PDB file of C-alpha atoms in Angstrom:
ATOM      1  CA  UNK A  25      80.167 135.036 104.190  1.00 70.00           C
ATOM      2  CA  UNK A  26      76.480 134.520 104.695  1.00 82.00           C
ATOM      3  CA  UNK A  27      74.686 135.580 107.952  1.00 80.00           C
ATOM      4  CA  UNK A  28      74.693 132.999 110.647  1.00 77.00           C
ATOM      5  CA  UNK A  29      72.576 132.443 113.725  1.00 76.00           C
ATOM      6  CA  UNK A  30      74.584 132.673 117.016  1.00 81.00           C
ATOM      7  CA  UNK A  31      71.939 131.043 119.259  1.00 82.00           C
ATOM      8  CA  UNK A  32      68.669 131.751 121.213  1.00 86.00           C
ATOM      9  CA  UNK A  33      68.376 135.467 122.279  1.00 91.00           C
ATOM     10  CA  UNK A  34      64.970 135.754 123.769  1.00 93.00           C
ATOM     11  CA  UNK A  35      62.516 133.216 125.120  1.00 94.00           C
ATOM     12  CA  UNK A  36      58.808 133.882 125.891  1.00 95.00           C
ATOM     13  CA  UNK A  37      55.981 131.666 127.078  1.00 95.00           C
ATOM     14  CA  UNK A  38      52.602 132.514 125.585  1.00 93.00           C
ATOM     15  CA  UNK A  39      49.960 132.253 128.267  1.00 93.00           C
ATOM     16  CA  UNK A  40      46.326 133.020 128.834  1.00 92.00           C
ATOM     17  CA  UNK A  41      46.889 135.107 132.163  1.00 95.00           C
ATOM     18  CA  UNK A  42      49.923 137.133 131.824  1.00 97.00           C
ATOM     19  CA  UNK A  43      49.706 138.571 135.482  1.00 97.00           C
ATOM     20  CA  UNK A  44      49.159 135.246 136.985  1.00 97.00           C
ATOM     21  CA  UNK A  45      52.045 133.661 135.273  1.00 97.00           C
ATOM     22  CA  UNK A  46      54.387 136.515 136.072  1.00 98.00           C
ATOM     23  CA  UNK A  47      53.280 136.473 139.736  1.00 98.00           C
ATOM     24  CA  UNK A  48      54.227 132.553 139.777  1.00 97.00           C
ATOM     25  CA  UNK A  49      57.774 133.259 138.443  1.00 97.00           C
ATOM     26  CA  UNK A  50      58.164 136.048 140.794  1.00 97.00           C
ATOM     27  CA  UNK A  51      56.808 134.225 144.020  1.00 96.00           C
ATOM     28  CA  UNK A  52      58.187 130.864 143.358  1.00 96.00           C
ATOM     29  CA  UNK A  53      61.404 131.345 141.439  1.00 96.00           C
ATOM     30  CA  UNK A  54      62.431 134.770 142.583  1.00 95.00           C
ATOM     31  CA  UNK A  55      62.535 136.164 139.141  1.00 96.00           C
ATOM     32  CA  UNK A  56      62.589 140.136 138.886  1.00 97.00           C
ATOM     33  CA  UNK A  57      60.673 142.000 136.400  1.00 97.00           C
ATOM     34  CA  UNK A  58      62.672 143.967 133.969  1.00 97.00           C
ATOM     35  CA  UNK A  59      62.214 147.773 134.250  1.00 96.00           C
ATOM     36  CA  UNK A  60      60.189 147.901 130.907  1.00 95.00           C
ATOM     37  CA  UNK A  61      57.856 145.352 129.001  1.00 96.00           C
ATOM     38  CA  UNK A  62      56.040 145.695 125.893  1.00 95.00           C
ATOM     39  CA  UNK A  63      52.119 145.672 125.902  1.00 96.00           C
ATOM     40  CA  UNK A  64      50.688 142.289 126.640  1.00 96.00           C
ATOM     41  CA  UNK A  65      53.775 140.869 128.291  1.00 97.00           C
ATOM     42  CA  UNK A  66      55.988 140.768 131.388  1.00 98.00           C
ATOM     43  CA  UNK A  67      59.728 140.703 130.749  1.00 97.00           C
ATOM     44  CA  UNK A  68      62.129 139.384 133.410  1.00 97.00           C
ATOM     45  CA  UNK A  69      65.617 140.715 134.147  1.00 96.00           C
ATOM     46  CA  UNK A  70      67.065 137.246 133.465  1.00 95.00           C
ATOM     47  CA  UNK A  71      70.420 136.295 131.920  1.00 92.00           C
ATOM     48  CA  UNK A  72      72.118 135.310 129.806  1.00 92.00           C
ATOM     49  CA  UNK A  73      68.892 135.165 127.844  1.00 93.00           C
ATOM     50  CA  UNK A  74      65.854 137.411 128.577  1.00 93.00           C
ATOM     51  CA  UNK A  75      62.650 135.634 129.495  1.00 96.00           C
ATOM     52  CA  UNK A  76      59.018 136.880 129.390  1.00 97.00           C
ATOM     53  CA  UNK A  77      55.427 135.685 129.507  1.00 97.00           C
ATOM     54  CA  UNK A  78      53.118 137.202 127.121  1.00 96.00           C
ATOM     55  CA  UNK A  79      49.626 137.056 125.596  1.00 94.00           C
ATOM     56  CA  UNK A  80      49.213 134.538 122.915  1.00 90.00           C
ATOM     57  CA  UNK A  81      50.192 135.544 119.252  1.00 86.00           C
ATOM     58  CA  UNK A  82      47.345 135.657 116.716  1.00 88.00           C
ATOM     59  CA  UNK A  83      46.499 132.164 115.521  1.00 83.00           C
ATOM     60  CA  UNK A  84      47.770 130.512 118.816  1.00 82.00           C
ATOM     61  CA  UNK A  85      44.997 128.487 120.346  1.00 81.00           C
ATOM     62  CA  UNK A  86      46.224 127.721 123.871  1.00 81.00           C
ATOM     63  CA  UNK A  87      42.627 126.194 124.813  1.00 79.00           C
ATOM     64  CA  UNK A  88      43.003 123.568 122.032  1.00 76.00           C
ATOM     65  CA  UNK A  89      46.352 122.357 123.411  1.00 62.00           C
ATOM     66  CA  UNK A  90      46.403 120.260 126.559  1.00 65.00           C
ATOM     67  CA  UNK A  91      50.188 120.808 127.018  1.00 73.00           C
ATOM     68  CA  UNK A  92      51.520 124.034 125.843  1.00 76.00           C
ATOM     69  CA  UNK A  93      55.156 123.817 124.889  1.00 77.00           C
ATOM     70  CA  UNK A  94      55.039 120.049 124.099  1.00 75.00           C
ATOM     71  CA  UNK A  95      58.295 119.161 122.247  1.00 76.00           C
ATOM     72  CA  UNK A  96      60.265 122.235 123.476  1.00 82.00           C
ATOM     73  CA  UNK A  97      62.736 121.706 126.562  1.00 87.00           C
ATOM     74  CA  UNK A  98      63.262 124.846 128.469  1.00 92.00           C
ATOM     75  CA  UNK A  99      65.799 124.631 131.255  1.00 93.00           C
ATOM     76  CA  UNK A 100      66.117 127.423 133.826  1.00 94.00           C
ATOM     77  CA  UNK A 101      69.578 127.797 135.596  1.00 93.00           C
ATOM     78  CA  UNK A 102      70.052 128.281 139.231  1.00 95.00           C
ATOM     79  CA  UNK A 103      72.855 128.197 141.896  1.00 94.00           C
ATOM     80  CA  UNK A 104      70.669 126.036 144.212  1.00 95.00           C
ATOM     81  CA  UNK A 105      68.514 123.352 142.423  1.00 95.00           C
ATOM     82  CA  UNK A 106      67.717 121.673 145.687  1.00 96.00           C
ATOM     83  CA  UNK A 107      66.601 124.820 147.503  1.00 95.00           C
ATOM     84  CA  UNK A 108      64.248 125.823 144.469  1.00 95.00           C
ATOM     85  CA  UNK A 109      63.004 122.211 144.412  1.00 96.00           C
ATOM     86  CA  UNK A 110      62.271 122.429 148.220  1.00 96.00           C
ATOM     87  CA  UNK A 111      60.463 125.817 147.789  1.00 94.00           C
ATOM     88  CA  UNK A 112      58.226 124.611 144.836  1.00 95.00           C
ATOM     89  CA  UNK A 113      57.365 121.386 146.633  1.00 96.00           C
ATOM     90  CA  UNK A 114      56.552 123.331 149.911  1.00 96.00           C
ATOM     91  CA  UNK A 115      54.214 125.601 147.878  1.00 95.00           C
ATOM     92  CA  UNK A 116      52.509 122.663 146.411  1.00 96.00           C
ATOM     93  CA  UNK A 117      53.693 122.790 142.832  1.00 96.00           C
ATOM     94  CA  UNK A 118      54.010 119.582 140.973  1.00 95.00           C
ATOM     95  CA  UNK A 119      57.730 118.526 140.877  1.00 97.00           C
ATOM     96  CA  UNK A 120      59.636 115.412 139.900  1.00 97.00           C
ATOM     97  CA  UNK A 121      62.353 114.000 142.117  1.00 98.00           C
ATOM     98  CA  UNK A 122      65.781 115.874 142.048  1.00 97.00           C
ATOM     99  CA  UNK A 123      68.273 113.915 139.980  1.00 97.00           C
ATOM    100  CA  UNK A 124      71.832 114.162 138.705  1.00 96.00           C
ATOM    101  CA  UNK A 125      72.107 115.406 135.178  1.00 95.00           C
ATOM    102  CA  UNK A 126      74.963 116.383 132.770  1.00 93.00           C
ATOM    103  CA  UNK A 127      74.249 119.959 134.032  1.00 93.00           C
ATOM    104  CA  UNK A 128      74.276 119.368 137.676  1.00 95.00           C
ATOM    105  CA  UNK A 129      71.247 118.502 140.008  1.00 97.00           C
ATOM    106  CA  UNK A 130      67.991 118.904 137.959  1.00 96.00           C
ATOM    107  CA  UNK A 131      64.155 118.522 138.322  1.00 96.00           C
ATOM    108  CA  UNK A 132      61.157 119.256 136.309  1.00 96.00           C
ATOM    109  CA  UNK A 133      57.975 121.042 137.424  1.00 96.00           C
ATOM    110  CA  UNK A 134      54.760 121.954 136.091  1.00 93.00           C
ATOM    111  CA  UNK A 135      54.602 125.856 135.709  1.00 92.00           C
ATOM    112  CA  UNK A 136      51.850 128.267 134.807  1.00 91.00           C
ATOM    113  CA  UNK A 137      49.227 126.898 132.375  1.00 89.00           C
ATOM    114  CA  UNK A 138      50.577 123.367 132.242  1.00 88.00           C
ATOM    115  CA  UNK A 139      54.156 124.224 130.765  1.00 91.00           C
ATOM    116  CA  UNK A 140      56.848 121.768 132.089  1.00 92.00           C
ATOM    117  CA  UNK A 141      60.098 123.408 132.812  1.00 94.00           C
ATOM    118  CA  UNK A 142      63.410 121.977 134.137  1.00 96.00           C
ATOM    119  CA  UNK A 143      65.682 123.612 136.736  1.00 95.00           C
ATOM    120  CA  UNK A 144      69.314 122.709 136.976  1.00 95.00           C
ATOM    121  CA  UNK A 145      72.487 123.613 138.534  1.00 92.00           C
ATOM    122  CA  UNK A 146      74.219 124.185 141.854  1.00 76.00           C
TER     123      UNK A 146
END
């Protein structure tokens, strides 16, 4: 039988300012850094899929793209979507209204460097 893909195993956002993006995810979403990260990246202790912010790969021009990640939907799971929504809104982060989705309460926010991310659950 030929090899098959089981599904995503790692997600990283390419950003201009790795430390500022990492601080955003720590301060506003409560994410914790993993014990080790490769050079030019910060990996978080997320599950079931590891998540990171990293320097752009060669050939990636973030300055030429007004909306990084356009066309990719990245959803972050939580046990308290309403609580995360309130925390982000209070901090002045641009958020959409909390709404029902097939995956529980959900909303979208503008994260570091213009990435649009969706939070869902609980």
